[in-house]
Coordinates of C-alpha atoms in Angstrom, one line a residue:
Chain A
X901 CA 0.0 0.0 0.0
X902 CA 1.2 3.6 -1.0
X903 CA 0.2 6.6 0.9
X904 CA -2.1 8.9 -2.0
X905 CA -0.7 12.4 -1.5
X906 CA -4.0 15.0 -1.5
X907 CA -4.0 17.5 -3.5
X908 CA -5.6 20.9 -2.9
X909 CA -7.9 20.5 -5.4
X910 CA -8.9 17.2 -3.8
X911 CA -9.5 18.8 -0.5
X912 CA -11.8 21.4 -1.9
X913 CA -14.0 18.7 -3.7
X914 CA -14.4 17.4 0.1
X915 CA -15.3 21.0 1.0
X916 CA -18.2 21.5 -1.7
X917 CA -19.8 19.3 1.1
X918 CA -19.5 21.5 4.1
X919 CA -20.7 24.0 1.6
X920 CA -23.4 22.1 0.8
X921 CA -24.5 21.9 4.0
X922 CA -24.1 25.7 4.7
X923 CA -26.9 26.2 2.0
X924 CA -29.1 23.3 3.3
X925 CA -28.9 25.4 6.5
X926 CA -29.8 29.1 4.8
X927 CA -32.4 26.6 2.7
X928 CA -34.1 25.1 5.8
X929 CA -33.6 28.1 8.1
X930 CA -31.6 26.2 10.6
X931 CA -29.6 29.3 11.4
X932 CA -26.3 27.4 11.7
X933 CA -25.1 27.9 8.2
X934 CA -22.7 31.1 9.7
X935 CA -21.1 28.9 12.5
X936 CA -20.6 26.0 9.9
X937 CA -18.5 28.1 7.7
X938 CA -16.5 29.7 10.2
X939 CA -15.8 26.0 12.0
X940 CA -15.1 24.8 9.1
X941 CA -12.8 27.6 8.4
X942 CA -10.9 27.1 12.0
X943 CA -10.7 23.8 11.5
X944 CA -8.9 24.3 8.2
X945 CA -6.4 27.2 9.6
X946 CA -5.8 24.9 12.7
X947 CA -4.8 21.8 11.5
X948 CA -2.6 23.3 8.5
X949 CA -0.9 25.5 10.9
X950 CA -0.4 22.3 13.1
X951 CA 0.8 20.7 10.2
X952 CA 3.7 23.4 9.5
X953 CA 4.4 23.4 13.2
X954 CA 4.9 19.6 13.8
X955 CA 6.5 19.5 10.3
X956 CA 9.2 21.5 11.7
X957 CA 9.1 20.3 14.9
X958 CA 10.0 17.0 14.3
X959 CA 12.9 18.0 13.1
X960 CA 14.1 19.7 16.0
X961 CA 13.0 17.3 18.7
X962 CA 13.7 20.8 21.4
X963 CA 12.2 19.7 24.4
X964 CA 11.6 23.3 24.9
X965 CA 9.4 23.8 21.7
X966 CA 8.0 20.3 22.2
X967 CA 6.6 21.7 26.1
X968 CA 5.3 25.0 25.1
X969 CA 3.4 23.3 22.1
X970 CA 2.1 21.1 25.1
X971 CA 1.0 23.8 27.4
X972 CA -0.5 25.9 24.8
X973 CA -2.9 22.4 23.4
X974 CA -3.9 22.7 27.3
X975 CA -4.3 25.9 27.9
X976 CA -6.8 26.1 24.7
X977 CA -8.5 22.9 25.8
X978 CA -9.0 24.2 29.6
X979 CA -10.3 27.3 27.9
X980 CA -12.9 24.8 25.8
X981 CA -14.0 23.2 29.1
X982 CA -15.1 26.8 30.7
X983 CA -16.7 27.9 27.3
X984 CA -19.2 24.8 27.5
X985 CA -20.2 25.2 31.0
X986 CA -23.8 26.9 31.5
X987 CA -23.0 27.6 35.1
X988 CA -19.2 28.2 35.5
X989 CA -17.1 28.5 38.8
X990 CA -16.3 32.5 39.5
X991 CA -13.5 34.0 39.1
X992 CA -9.7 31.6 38.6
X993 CA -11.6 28.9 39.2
X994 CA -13.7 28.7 36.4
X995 CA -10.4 27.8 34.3
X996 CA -8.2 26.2 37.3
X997 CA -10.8 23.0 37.3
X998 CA -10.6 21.9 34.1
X999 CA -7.6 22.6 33.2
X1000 CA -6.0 21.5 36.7
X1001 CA -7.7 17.7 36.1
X1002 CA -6.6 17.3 32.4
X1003 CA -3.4 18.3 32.5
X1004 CA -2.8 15.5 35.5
X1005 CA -4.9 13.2 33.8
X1006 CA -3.8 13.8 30.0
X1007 CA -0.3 14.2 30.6
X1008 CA 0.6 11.9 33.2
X1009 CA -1.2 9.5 31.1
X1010 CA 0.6 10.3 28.3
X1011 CA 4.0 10.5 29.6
X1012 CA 3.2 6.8 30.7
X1013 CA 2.3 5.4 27.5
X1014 CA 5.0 6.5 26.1
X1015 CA 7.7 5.7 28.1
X1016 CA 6.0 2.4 29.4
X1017 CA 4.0 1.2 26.6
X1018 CA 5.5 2.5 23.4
X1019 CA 8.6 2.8 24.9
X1020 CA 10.1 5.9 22.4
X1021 CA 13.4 6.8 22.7
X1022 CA 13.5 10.3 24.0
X1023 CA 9.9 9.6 25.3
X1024 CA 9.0 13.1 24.3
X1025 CA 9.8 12.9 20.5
X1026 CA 7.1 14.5 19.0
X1027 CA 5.8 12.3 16.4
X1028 CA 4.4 10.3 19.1
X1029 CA 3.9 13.2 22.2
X1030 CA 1.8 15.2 20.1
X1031 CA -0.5 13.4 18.4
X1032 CA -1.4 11.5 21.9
X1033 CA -1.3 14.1 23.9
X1034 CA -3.6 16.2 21.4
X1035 CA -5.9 12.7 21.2
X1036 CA -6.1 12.3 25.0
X1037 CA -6.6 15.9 25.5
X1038 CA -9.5 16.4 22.9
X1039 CA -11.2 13.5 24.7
X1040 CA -11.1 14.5 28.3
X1041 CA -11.9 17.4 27.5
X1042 CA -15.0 16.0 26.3
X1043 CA -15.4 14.0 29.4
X1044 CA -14.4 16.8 31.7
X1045 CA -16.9 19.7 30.3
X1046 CA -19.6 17.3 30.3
X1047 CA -18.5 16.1 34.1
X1048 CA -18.3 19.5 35.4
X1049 CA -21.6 20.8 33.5
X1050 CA -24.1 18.4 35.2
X1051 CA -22.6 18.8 38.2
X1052 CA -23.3 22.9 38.5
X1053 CA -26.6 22.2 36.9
X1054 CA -27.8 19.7 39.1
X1055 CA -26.5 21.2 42.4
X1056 CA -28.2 24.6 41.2
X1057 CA -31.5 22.8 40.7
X1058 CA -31.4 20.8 43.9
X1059 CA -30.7 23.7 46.5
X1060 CA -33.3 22.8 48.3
X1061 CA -32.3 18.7 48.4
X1062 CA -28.8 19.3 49.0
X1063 CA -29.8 21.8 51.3
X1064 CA -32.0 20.1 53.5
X1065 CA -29.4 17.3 53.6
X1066 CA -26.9 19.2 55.7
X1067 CA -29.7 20.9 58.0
X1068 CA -30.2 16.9 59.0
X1069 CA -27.0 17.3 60.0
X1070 CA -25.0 16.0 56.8
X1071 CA -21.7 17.2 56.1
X1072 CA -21.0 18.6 52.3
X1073 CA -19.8 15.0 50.9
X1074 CA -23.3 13.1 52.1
X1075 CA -25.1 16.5 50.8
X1076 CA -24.1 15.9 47.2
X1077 CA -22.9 12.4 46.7
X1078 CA -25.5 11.3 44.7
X1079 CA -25.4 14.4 42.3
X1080 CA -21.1 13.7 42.1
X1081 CA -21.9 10.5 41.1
X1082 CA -24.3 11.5 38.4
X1083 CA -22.2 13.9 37.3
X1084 CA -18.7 11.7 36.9
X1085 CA -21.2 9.0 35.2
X1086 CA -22.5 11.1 32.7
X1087 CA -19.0 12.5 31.9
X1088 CA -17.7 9.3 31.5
X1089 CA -20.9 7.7 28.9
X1090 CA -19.5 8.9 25.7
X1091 CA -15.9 7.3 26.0
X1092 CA -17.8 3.5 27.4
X1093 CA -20.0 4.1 24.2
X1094 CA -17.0 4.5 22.1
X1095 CA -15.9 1.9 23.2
X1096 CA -18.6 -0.3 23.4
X1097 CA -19.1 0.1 19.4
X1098 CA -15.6 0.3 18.0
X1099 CA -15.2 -1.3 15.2
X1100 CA -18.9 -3.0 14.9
X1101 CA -20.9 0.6 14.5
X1102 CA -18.4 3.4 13.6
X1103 CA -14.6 2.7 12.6
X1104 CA -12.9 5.1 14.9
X1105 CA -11.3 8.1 13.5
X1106 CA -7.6 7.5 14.0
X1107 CA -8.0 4.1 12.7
X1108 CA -9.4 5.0 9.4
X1109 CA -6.7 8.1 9.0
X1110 CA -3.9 5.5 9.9
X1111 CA -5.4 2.9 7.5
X1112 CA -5.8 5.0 4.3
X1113 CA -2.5 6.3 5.3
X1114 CA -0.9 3.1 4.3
X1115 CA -0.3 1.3 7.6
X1116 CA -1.4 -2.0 8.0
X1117 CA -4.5 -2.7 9.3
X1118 CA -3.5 -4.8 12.9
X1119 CA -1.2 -2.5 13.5
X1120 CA -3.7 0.4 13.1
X1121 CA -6.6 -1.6 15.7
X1122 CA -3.5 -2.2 17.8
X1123 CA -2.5 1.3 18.2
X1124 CA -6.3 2.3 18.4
X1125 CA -7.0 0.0 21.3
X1126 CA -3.6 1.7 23.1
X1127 CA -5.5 5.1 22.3
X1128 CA -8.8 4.1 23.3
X1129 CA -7.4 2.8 26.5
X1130 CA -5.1 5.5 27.8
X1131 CA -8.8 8.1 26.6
X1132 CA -10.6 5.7 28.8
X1133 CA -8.5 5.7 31.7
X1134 CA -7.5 9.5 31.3
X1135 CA -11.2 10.7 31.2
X1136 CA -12.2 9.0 34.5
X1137 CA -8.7 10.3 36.6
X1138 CA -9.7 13.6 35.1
X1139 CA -13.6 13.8 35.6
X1140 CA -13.2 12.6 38.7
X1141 CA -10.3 14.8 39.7
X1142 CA -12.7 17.7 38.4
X1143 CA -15.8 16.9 39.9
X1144 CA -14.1 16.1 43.0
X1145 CA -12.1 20.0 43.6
X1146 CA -15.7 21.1 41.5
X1147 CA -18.1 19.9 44.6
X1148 CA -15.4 21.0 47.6
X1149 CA -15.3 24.1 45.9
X1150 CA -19.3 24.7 46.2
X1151 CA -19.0 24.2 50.0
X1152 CA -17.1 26.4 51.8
X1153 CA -15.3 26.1 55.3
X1154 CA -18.6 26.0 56.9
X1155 CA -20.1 23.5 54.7
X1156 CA -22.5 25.8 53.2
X1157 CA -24.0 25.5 49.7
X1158 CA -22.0 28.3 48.0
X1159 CA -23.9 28.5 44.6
X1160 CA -22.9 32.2 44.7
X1161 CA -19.4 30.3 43.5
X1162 CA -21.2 30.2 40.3
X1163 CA -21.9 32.7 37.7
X1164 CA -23.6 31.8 34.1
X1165 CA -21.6 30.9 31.6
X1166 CA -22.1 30.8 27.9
X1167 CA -22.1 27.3 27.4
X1168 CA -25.3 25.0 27.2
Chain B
X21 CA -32.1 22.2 78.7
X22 CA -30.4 24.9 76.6
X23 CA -30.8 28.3 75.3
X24 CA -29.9 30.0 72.4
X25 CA -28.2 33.1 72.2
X26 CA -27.4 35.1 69.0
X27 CA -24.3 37.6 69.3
X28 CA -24.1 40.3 67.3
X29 CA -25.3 38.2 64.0
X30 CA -25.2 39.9 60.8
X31 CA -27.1 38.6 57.4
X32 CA -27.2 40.5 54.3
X33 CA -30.6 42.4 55.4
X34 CA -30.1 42.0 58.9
X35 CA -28.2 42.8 61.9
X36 CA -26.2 43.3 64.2
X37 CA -28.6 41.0 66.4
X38 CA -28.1 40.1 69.9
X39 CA -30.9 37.9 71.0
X40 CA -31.8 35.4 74.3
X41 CA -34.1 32.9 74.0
X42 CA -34.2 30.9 77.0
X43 CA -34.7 27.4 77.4
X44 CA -38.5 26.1 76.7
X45 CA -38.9 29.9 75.3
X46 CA -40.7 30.2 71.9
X47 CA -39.4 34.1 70.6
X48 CA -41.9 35.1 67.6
X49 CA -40.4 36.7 64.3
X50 CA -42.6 38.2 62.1
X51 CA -42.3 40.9 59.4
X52 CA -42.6 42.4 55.5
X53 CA -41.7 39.7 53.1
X54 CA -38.3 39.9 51.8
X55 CA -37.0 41.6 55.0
X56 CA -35.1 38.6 56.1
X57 CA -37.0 36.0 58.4
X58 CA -35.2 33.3 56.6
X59 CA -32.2 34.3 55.9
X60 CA -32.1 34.5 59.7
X61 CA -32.5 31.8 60.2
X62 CA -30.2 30.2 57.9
X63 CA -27.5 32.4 59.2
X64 CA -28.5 31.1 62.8
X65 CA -28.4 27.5 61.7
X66 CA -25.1 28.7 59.5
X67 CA -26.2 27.5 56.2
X68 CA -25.6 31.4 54.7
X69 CA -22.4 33.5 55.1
X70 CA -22.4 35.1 58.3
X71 CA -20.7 36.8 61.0
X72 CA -21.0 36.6 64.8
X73 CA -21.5 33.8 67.1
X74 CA -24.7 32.1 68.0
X75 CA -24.8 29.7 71.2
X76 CA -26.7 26.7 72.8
X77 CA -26.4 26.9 76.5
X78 CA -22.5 27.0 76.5
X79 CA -22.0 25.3 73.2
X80 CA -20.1 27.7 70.5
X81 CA -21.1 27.4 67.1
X82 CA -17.5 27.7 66.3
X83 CA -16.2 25.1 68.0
X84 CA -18.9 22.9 66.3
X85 CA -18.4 21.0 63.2
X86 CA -21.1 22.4 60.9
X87 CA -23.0 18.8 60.8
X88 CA -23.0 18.4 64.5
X89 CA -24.0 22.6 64.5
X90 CA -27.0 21.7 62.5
X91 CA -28.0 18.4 64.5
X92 CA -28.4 20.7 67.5
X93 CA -30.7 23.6 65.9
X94 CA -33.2 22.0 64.1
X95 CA -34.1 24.5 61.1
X96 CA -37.5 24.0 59.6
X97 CA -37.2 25.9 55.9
X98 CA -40.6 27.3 54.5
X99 CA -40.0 24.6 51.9
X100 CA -38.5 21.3 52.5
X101 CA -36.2 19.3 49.9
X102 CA -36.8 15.5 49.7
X103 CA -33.8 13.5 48.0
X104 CA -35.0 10.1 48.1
X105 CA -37.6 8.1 46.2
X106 CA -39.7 6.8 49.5
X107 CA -40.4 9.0 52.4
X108 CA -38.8 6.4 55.1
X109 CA -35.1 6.9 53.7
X110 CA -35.1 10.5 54.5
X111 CA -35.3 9.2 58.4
X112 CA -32.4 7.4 58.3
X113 CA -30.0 9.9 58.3
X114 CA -30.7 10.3 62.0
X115 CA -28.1 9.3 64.8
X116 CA -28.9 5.8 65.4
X117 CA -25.9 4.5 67.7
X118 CA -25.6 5.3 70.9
X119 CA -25.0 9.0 73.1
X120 CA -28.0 10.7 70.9
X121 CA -30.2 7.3 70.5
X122 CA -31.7 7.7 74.1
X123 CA -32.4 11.1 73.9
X124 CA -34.3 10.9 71.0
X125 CA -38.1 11.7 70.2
X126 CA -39.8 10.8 73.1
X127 CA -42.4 13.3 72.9
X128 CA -46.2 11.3 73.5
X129 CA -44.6 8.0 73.8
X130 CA -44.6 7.0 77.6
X131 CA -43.6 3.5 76.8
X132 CA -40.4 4.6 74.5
X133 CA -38.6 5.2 77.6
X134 CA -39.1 1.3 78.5
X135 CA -38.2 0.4 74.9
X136 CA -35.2 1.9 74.8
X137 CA -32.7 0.6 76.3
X138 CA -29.2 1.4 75.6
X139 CA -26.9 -0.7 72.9
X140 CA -30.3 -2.6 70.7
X141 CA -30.9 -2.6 67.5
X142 CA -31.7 1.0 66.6
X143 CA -34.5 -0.6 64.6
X144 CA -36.4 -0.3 68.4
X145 CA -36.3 3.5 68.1
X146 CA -39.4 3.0 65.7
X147 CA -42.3 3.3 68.6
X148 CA -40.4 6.9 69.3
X149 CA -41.3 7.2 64.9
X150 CA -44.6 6.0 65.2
X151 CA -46.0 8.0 67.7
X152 CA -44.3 11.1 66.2
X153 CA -45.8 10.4 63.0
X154 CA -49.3 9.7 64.8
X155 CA -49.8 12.8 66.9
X156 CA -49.0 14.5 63.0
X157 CA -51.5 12.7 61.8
X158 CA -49.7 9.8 59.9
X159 CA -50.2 5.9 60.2
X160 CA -46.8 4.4 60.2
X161 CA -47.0 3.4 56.7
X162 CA -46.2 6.9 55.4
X163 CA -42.6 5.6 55.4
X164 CA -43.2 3.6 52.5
X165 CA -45.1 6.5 50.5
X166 CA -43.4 8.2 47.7
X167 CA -42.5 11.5 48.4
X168 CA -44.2 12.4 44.6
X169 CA -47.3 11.7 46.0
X170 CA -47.1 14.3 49.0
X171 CA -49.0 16.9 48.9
X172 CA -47.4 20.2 50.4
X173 CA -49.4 20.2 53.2
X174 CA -47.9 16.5 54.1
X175 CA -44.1 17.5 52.9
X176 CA -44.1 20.0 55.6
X177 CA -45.6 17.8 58.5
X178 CA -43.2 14.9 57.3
X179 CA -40.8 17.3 57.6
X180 CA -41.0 18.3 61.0
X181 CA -41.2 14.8 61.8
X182 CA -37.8 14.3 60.3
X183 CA -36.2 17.0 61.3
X184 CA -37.4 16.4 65.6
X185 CA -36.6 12.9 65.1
X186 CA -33.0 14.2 65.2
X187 CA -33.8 15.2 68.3
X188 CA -32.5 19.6 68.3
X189 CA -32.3 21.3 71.3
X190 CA -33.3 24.2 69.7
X191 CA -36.0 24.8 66.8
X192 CA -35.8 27.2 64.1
X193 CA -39.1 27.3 62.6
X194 CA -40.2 28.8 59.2
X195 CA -44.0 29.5 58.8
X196 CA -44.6 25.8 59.9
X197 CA -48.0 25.9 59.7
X198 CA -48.3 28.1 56.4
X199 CA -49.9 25.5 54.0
X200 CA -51.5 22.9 56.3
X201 CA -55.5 22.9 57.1
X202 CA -57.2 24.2 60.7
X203 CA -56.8 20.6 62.0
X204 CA -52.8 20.1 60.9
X205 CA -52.1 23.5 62.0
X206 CA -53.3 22.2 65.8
X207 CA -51.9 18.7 65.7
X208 CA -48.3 20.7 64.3
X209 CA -48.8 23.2 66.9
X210 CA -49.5 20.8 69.6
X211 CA -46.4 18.8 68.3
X212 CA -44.0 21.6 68.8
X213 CA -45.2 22.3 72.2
X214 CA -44.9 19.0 73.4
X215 CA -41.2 18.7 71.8
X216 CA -40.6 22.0 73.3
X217 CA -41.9 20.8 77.1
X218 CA -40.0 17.9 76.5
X219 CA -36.5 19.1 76.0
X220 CA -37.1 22.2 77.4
X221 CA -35.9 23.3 73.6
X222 CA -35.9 27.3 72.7
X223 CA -38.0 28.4 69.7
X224 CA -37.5 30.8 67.2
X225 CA -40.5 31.1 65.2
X226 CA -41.3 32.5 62.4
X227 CA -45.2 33.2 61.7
X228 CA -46.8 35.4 59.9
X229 CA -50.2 35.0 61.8
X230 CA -51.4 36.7 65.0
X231 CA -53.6 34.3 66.2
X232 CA -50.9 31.6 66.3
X233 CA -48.4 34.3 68.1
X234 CA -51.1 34.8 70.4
X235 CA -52.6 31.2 70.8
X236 CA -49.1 29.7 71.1
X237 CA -47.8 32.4 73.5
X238 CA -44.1 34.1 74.3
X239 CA -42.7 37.3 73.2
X240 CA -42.7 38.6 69.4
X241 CA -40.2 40.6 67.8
X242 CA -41.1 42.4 64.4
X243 CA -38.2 43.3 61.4
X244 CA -37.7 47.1 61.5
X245 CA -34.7 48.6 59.6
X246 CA -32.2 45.8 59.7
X247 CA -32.9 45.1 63.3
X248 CA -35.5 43.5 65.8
X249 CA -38.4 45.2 67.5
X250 CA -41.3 44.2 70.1
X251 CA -43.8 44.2 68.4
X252 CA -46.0 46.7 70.6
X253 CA -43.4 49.3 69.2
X254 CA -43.9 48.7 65.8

């Protein structure tokens, strides 16, 4: 098998679709068609750009270049997480939670896969760091926003249960253990789903890419289980790292219900 | 046997109070909506950021841990939260083992006393239940109801019942009677008294209606400009 090289012309064949559904949209009314384009149009700057930049970073293998390409994927992705919640914590907080729980999740994670697993010689070579890390980060992110979203909601719909919990005398972890656990179970649906119909319902994404890329296909399921793994075990360590500090931090010293912690966010 | 004694508490709307309200008292709040019955309350009972000190006979708030705080002052909110599916599981949170156990709801239950006996099943505090849930006007198979099927009238008696069957030595009570039908409002009345006698409990009541401040008895304080009044001045 040889790896097809895409032309540009090739590429904007593909984009006639996303077109296509732009004028659907207008047709229809949905109202979507402006935010279509413009994704569309991030999506394209984004991933060129990250093109060029690991095109030239793999040739330098700079530790240096290799970390600040790190931190910046996670300080976009903890930004993400505090765009989607509709009730968001005030102030530092709001950004320190999310991005606190992926970066121990995703990159601990990742530093273990690859110096344990895959075994890469420096570990952080980035032909392998940044396309896991950006994999593991896009996922708990997923897992995270979704965590830490129904966990706001549902504590500022049941004042009055968690409330009336800790005038019986129950102190803040009784008071909302059954919302934490609804909240790290709902974070953590999508990636059991994923999992649950890889391969029979949907061929996951890295597989296909590494498939028509050229690589053979038991190699490409093998490293797709690895990835599917390390997404699996980095978005429970970091929903429940999030909805953990998330539910201290609507108590206060005194155990009270601080839902003033919380102001609306966009998200919803 | 304890009174409760707010020092210089200050709420968002209210304060700085100072206020005595001696053991078996019952203190009447009343007052314009919005001018801060509840909220303090909720200071009092420390659900709310507040400041100041709030004691029950020589207990410190502060040197409580806010569970064992709220064990001790028994707040009553206007309207009650229910977590569970079946009324009975919102009982169990109560102390079951020992130093609280004996202590517990005794109130129109002569033969509780013989029941209980230290270091059983806690199981046996159940005729202490029953005949709490009786004088409300419950058969002891309201445990197994759903809470969706209360009405608000019965949420508000079942929580009264849950919240004395902790056993407070003080009550903080907010508009207990407000939904609930001539005959309730006695039986809840009559309830609270008898708690009251029992434990020789102070009451800080909030009630919007005259005839309960006058049938029930004890001073009444009324809300003026972020403070507390009699209410003969008012």
């Amino acid at each position: 098998m040889t790896l097809i090289s895409l032309s540009p012309w090739d590429l904007s064949l593909a984009a006639l679709l996303v077109l296509l559904l732009a004028g659907l949209s207008w047709r229809l009314r949905l109202g979507v068609e402006r935010r279509v384009l413009i994704a569309a149009a991030r999506s394209t700057v984004q991933l060129i750009l990250l093109g060029l930049v690991l095109k030239a970073l793999f040739e330098t293998t700079d530790p240096l270049l290799i970390g600040l390409l790190a931190m910046f994927m996670l300080s976009v992705a903890g930004w993400e997480v505090m765009a989607r919640q509709k009730r968001r914590f005030r102030g530092p907080w709001g950004y320190g939670i999310g991005a606190t729980s992926m970066f121990l999740s995703s990159f601990s994670i990742t530093v273990l896969a690859l110096t344990v697993v895959i075994r890469v010689e420096p570990w952080y070579q980035p032909q392998y760091l940044i396309p896991l890390l950006g994999m593991l980060l896009g996922n708990t992110m997923n897992g995270i926003a979704i965590a830490l979203d129904s966990l706001t909601r549902q504590a500022t719909d049941a004042r009055a249960r968690i409330e009336a919990r800790l005038m019986l005398g129950a102190n803040w972890g009784e008071a909302i253990e059954d919302i934490r656990r609804d909240a790290l179970r709902s974070g953590l649906i999508p990636i059991v789903n994923a999992m649950a119909t890889a391969g029979v319902v949907s061929l996951p994404g890295m597989m296909t890419g590494q498939i028509l890329a050229g690589s053979p296909p038991m190699e490409a399921a093998k490293y797709q289980l690895l990835i599917m793994f390390m997404i699996a075990g980095g978005t429970g360590l970091g929903s429940v790292a999030a909805v953990w500090i998330g539910s201290r931090r609507l108590f206060d010293e005194r155990q009270r219900l601080r839902l003033d912690r919380l102001v609306p966010g966009r998200g919803g | 046997m304890a009174a409760l004694r707010l020092l210089g508490i200050r709420t968002l709307l209210l304060g700085p109070i100072d206020l005595d309200i001696g053991a078996g008292e019952t203190l009447f709040v009343s007052g314009a909506s919005g001018s801060g019955k509840s909220l303090l309350l909720r200071a009092v009972a420390d659900l709310d950021p507040n400041q100041g000190e709030v004691l029950i006979g020589e207990r410190r708030r502060s040197a409580l841990s806010p569970a064992q705080w709220r064990r001790r002052v028994g707040l009553l909110p206007a309207e009650s939260g229910w977590w569970a599916e079946q009324v009975g599981e919102h009982f169990e949170q109560a102390p079951s083992a020992s130093t609280q156990a004996d202590s517990r709801m005794r109130i129109n239950a002569p033969d509780a006393d013989a029941a209980q006996r230290p270091g059983e099943d806690p199981r046996r505090d159940k005729p202490g239940l029953t005949a709490l849930l009786g004088d409300l006007g419950f058969e002891p198979n309201v445990l197994d109801w759903s809470v969706g099927r209360l009405s608000t009238g019965e949420r508000q008696r079942l929580a009264l019942a849950r919240m004395l069957h902790i056993g407070p030595d003080a009550l903080l009570l907010d508009e207990p009677t407000a939904n609930l039908d001539p005959d309730n409002r006695d039986r809840v009345e009559e309830v609270i008294e008898g708690y009251q006698r029992e434990r020789d409990a102070a009451v800080l009541w909030v009630s919007h209606d005259p005839d309960q401040r006058r049938r029930v008895g004890g001073r009444s304080l009324v809300i003026r400009d972020r403070g507390l009044i009699r209410e003969e001045q008012a």
